Coordinates of C-alpha atoms and ligand atoms in Angstrom, one line a residue:
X1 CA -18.7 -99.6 -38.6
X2 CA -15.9 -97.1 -37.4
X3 CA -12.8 -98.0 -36.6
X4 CA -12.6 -98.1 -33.1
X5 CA -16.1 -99.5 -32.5
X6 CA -15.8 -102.0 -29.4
X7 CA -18.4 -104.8 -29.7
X8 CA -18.5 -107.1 -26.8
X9 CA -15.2 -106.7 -25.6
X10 CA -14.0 -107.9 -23.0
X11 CA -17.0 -110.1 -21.8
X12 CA -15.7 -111.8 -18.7
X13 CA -13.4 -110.9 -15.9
X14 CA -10.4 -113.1 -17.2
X15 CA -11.0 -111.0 -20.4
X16 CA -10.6 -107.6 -18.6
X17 CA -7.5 -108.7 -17.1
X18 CA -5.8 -109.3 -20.8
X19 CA -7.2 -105.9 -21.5
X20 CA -5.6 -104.3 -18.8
X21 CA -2.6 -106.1 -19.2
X22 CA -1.8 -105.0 -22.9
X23 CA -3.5 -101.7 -22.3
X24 CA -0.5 -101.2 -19.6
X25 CA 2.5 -103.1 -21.1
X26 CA 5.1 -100.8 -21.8
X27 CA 7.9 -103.5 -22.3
X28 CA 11.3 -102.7 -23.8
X29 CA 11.2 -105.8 -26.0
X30 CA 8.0 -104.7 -27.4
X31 CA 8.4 -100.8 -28.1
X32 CA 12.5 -100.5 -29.3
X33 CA 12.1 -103.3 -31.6
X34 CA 9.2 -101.8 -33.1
X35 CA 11.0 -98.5 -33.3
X36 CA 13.6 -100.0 -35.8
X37 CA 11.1 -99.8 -38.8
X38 CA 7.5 -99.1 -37.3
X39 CA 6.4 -102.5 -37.4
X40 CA 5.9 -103.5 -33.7
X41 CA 5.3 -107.4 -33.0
X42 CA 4.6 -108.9 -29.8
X43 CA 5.4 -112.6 -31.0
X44 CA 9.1 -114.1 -30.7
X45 CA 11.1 -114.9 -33.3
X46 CA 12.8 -117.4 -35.6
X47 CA 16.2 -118.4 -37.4
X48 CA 19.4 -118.2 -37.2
X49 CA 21.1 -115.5 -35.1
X50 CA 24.0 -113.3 -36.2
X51 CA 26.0 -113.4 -33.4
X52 CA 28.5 -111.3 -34.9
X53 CA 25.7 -108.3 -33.1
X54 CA 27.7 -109.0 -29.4
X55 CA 31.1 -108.2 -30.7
X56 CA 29.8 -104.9 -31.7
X57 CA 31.6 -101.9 -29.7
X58 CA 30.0 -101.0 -26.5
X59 CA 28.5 -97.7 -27.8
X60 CA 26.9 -99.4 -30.8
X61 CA 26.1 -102.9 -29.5
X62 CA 22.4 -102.8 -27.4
X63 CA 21.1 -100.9 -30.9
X64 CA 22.7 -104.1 -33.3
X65 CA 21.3 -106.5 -30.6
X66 CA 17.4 -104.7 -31.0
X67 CA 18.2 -104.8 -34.8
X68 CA 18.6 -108.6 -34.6
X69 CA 16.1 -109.3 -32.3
X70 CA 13.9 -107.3 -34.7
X71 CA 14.9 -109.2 -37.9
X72 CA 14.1 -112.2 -35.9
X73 CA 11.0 -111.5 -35.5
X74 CA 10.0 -109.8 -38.4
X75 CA 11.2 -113.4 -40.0
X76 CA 8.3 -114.8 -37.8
X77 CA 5.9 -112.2 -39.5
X78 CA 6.7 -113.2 -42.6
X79 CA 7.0 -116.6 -42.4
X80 CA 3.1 -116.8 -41.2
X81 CA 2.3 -114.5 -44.3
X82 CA 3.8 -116.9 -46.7
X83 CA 1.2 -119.6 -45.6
X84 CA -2.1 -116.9 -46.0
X85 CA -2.0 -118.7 -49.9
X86 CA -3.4 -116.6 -52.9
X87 CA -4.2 -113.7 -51.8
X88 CA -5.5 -110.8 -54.1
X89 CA -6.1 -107.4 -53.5
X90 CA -9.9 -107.5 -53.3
X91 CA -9.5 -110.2 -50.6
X92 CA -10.0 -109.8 -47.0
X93 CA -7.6 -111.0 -44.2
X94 CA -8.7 -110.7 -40.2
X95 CA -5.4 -110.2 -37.7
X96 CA -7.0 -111.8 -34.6
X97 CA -5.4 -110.6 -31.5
X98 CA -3.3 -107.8 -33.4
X99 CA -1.1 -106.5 -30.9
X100 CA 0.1 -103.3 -31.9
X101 CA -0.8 -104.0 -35.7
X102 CA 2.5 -105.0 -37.0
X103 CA 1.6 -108.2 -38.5
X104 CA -1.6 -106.8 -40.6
X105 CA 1.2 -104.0 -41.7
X106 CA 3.0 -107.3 -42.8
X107 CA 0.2 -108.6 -44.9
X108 CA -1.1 -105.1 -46.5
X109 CA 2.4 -104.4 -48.0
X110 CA 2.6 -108.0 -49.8
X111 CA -1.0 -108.6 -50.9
X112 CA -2.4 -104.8 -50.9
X113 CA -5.5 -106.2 -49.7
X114 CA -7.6 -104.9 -46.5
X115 CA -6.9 -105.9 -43.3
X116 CA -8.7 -105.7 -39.8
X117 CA -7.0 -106.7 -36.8
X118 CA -8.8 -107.3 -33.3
X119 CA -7.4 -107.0 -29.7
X120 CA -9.1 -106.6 -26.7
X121 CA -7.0 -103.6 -25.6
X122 CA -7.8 -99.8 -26.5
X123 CA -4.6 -98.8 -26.0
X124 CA -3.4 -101.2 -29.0
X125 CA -6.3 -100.4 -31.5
X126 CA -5.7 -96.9 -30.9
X127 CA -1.7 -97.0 -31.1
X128 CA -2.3 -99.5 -34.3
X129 CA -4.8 -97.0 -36.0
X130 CA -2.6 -94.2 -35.4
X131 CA 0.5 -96.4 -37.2
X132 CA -2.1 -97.0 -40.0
X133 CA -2.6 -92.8 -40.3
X134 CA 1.0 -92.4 -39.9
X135 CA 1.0 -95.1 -42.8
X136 CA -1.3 -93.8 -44.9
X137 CA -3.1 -96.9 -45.2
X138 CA -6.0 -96.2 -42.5
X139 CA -8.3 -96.6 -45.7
X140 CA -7.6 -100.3 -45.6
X141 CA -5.5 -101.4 -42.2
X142 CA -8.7 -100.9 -39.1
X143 CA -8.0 -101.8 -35.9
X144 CA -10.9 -103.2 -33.3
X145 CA -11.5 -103.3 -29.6
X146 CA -13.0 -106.5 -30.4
X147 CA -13.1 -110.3 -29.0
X148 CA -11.8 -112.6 -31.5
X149 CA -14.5 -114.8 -30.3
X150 CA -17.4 -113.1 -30.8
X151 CA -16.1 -110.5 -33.5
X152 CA -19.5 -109.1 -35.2
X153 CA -17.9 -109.7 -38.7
X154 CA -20.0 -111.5 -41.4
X155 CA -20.2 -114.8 -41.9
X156 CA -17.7 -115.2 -44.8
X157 CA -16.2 -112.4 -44.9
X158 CA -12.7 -113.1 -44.2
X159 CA -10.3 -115.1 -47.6
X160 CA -7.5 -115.3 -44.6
X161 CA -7.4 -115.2 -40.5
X162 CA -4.1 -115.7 -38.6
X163 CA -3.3 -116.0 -34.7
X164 CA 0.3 -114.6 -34.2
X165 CA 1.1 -115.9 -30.6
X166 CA -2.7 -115.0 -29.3
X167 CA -4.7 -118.5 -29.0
X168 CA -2.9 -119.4 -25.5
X169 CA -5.8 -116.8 -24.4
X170 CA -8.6 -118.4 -25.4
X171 CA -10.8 -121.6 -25.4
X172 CA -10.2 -123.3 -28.7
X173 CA -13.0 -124.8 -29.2
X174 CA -14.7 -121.2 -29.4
X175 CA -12.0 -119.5 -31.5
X176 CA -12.0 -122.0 -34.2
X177 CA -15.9 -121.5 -34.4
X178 CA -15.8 -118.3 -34.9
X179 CA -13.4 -118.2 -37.8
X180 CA -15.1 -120.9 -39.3
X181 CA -17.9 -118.7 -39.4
X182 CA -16.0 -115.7 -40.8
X183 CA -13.5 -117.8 -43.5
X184 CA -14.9 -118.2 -47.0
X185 CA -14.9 -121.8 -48.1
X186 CA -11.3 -122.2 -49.0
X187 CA -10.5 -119.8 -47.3
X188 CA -6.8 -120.5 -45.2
X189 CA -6.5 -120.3 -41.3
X190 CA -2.7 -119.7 -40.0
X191 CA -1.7 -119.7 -36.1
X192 CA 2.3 -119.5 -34.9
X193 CA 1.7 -120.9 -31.5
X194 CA 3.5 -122.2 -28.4
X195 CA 1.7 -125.8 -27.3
X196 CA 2.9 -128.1 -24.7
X197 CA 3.5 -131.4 -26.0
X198 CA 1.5 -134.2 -25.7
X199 CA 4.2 -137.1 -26.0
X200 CA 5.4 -135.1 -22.5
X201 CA 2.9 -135.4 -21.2
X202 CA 1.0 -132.8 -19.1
X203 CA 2.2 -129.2 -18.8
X204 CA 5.9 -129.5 -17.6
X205 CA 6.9 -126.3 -14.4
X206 CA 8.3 -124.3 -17.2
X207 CA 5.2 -124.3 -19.3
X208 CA 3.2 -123.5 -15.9
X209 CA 6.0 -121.1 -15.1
X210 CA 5.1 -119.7 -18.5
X211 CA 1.1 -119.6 -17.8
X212 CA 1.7 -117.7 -14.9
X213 CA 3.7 -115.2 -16.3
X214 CA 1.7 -114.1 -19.1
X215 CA -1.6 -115.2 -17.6
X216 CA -2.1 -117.3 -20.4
X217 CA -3.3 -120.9 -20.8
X218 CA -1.3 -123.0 -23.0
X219 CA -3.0 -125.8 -25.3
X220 CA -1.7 -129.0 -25.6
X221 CA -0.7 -129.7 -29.2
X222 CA -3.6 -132.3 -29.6
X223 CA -6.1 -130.5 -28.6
X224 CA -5.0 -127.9 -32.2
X225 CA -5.9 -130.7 -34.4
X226 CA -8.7 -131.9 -32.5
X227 CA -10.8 -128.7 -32.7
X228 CA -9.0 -127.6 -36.2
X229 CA -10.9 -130.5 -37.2
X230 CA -14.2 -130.1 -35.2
X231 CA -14.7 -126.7 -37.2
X232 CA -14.1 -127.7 -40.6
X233 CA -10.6 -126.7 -40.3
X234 CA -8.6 -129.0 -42.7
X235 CA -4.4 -128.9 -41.8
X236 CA -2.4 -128.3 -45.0
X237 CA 1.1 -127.6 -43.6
X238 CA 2.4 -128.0 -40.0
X239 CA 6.0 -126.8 -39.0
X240 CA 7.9 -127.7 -35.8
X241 CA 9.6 -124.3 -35.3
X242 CA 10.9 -125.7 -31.9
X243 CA 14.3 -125.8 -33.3
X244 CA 14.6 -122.5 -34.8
X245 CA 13.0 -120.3 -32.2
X246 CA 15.8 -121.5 -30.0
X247 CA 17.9 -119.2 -31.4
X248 CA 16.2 -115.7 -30.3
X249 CA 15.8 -116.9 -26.8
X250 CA 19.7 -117.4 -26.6
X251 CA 19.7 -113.8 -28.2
X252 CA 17.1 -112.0 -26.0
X253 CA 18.7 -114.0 -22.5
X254 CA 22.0 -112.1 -23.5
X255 CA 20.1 -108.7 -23.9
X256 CA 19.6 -106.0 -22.0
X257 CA 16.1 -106.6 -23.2
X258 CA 15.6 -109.9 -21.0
X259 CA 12.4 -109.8 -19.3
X260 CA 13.4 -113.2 -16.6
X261 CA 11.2 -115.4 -18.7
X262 CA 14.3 -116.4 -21.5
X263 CA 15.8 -119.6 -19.7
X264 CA 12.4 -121.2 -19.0
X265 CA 11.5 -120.6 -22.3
X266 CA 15.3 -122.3 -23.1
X267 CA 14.3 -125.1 -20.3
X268 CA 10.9 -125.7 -22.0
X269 CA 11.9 -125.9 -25.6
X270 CA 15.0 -128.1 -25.0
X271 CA 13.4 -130.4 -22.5
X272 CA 10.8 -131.3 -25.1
X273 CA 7.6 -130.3 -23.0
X274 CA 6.7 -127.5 -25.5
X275 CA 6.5 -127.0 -28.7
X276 CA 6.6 -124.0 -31.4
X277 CA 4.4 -124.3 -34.4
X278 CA 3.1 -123.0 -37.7
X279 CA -0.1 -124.6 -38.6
X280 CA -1.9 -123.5 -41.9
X281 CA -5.3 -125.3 -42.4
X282 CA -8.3 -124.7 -45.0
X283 CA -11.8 -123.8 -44.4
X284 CA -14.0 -126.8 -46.3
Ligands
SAH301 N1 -0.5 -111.0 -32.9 C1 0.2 -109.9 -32.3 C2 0.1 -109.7 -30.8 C3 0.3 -110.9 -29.9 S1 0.1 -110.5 -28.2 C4 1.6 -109.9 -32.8 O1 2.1 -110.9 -33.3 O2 2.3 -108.9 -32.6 C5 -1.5 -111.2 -27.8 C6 -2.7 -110.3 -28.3 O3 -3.9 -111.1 -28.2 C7 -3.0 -109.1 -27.6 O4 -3.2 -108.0 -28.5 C8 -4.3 -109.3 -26.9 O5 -5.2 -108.2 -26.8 C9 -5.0 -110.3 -27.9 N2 -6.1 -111.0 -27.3 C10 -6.1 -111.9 -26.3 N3 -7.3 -112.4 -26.1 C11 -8.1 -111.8 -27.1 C12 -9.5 -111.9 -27.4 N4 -10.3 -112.7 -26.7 N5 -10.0 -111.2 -28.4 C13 -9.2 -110.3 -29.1 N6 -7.8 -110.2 -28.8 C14 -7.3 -111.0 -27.8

């Protein structure tokens, strides 16, 4: 199939609306940070912060900031690759909800396998697809207008699929059958996610606050293992990231980047109502 066929995507009206939404986003924190190296993520980020950045002289000091903000993010990327497992060159690995294709960049350059990342926005595949030509690696990095729950992949096909911040979009239940149709037996499953957390309670104002603002829905961290587990989905290592994403939220509140979101993320993580995580699990 070529690379920009689109296969059943969007199929509802909610869909549509994260179509139009990423086909129009044209946010700051998204495009300069990618403009660093290339690699453009649309996830947060994780570790430590060099706050050295804000003492920086004036002229100099929004670049050093985007620099930081990018490492920091770019940490995140890797951090997810590390838990793909064994992966060799002849495998396969599917990006679902890609973004603008930095994290299957991520993944070709340490395992030189193919990768094909799915998004439901046309403006994405195609700016991904033209990174890939730019590249040189269009041969083996394809971007999709697809739905990551209904992808038209075969059954199998996939060593390694990862969620990079795009399962608060979805019913889980219906994403975790899906790539437990596509993962080889053994195959690894790897999502960074927000959740909201159970021993909370239900969702707190800020993770509402954050629903609203991203038109997303988050899941509760529960409900992860429950349909991991409903879908032959085995857990081999779980992270609490809580703690370390802190860091580029203090960061990105002090930028000129700061989208209004940053202290309701801040409220949310330090009140204990949600919840960053790595999950890697195995396809048995
Ligand atoms: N993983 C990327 C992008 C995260 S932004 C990164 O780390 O940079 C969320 C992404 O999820 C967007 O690209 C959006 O199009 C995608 N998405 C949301 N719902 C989807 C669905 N049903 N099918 C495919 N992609 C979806």
């Amino acid at each position: 199939m070529s690379a920009h066929t689109s296969l059943a995507a969007p199929t509802d009206p909610y869909q549509q609306s994260v179509a139009t939404y990423w086909d129009t986003e044209k946010n700051p924190v998204n495009l300069r940070l990618g403009e660093v190296d290339g690699l453009y993520h649309h996830h947060y980020g994780i570790g430590p912060v060099d706050w050295s950045v804000l003492e920086t002289p004036e002229h100099a000091r929004e670049k050093a900031v985007i620099r930081e903000m990018h490492r920091l993010e770019q940490a995140q990327a890797d951090t997810l690759a590390d838990h793909l497992g064994d992966i060799r060159p002849e495998d396969r690995l599917l990006d679902a909800g890609c973004g603008r294709g930095g994290g299957s960049f991520v993944a070709h350059q340490r395992f030189g396998c193919s990768v094909d990342g799915v998004t439901l926005s046309e403006e994405q595949a195609a700016f991904a697809n033209g990174q890939a030509e730019k590249r040189g690696v269009s041969d083996s990095v394809r971007f999709h207008v697809r739905n990551m729950l209904d992808t038209g992949f075969t059954k199998g096909a996939f060593r390694g699929i990862w969620n990079n911040e795009s399962t608060m979009y979805v019913d889980l239940g219906e994403l975790f059958a899906e790539h437990s149709r596509l993962l080889q037996r053994g195959g690894r499953y790897v999502t960074i996610t927000g959740c909201y957390n159970d021993t909370y309670g239900l969702p707190s104002r800020e993770v509402s606050t954050i629903n609203a603002h991203y038109i997303c829905d988050i899941h509760s961290r529960s409900t992860y293992f429950r349909q991991l587990a409903a879908h032959r989905l085995v857990p081999i290592t779980v992270l609490d990231l809580t703690e370390a994403a802190i860091p580029y939220w203090e960061l990105r509140a002090r930028s000129s980047l700061a989208t209004g979101i940053e202290e309701t993320f801040l409220a949310a993580y330090k009140g204990g109502s949600f919840q960053y995580l790595l999950i890697a699990a195995d396809r048995v």
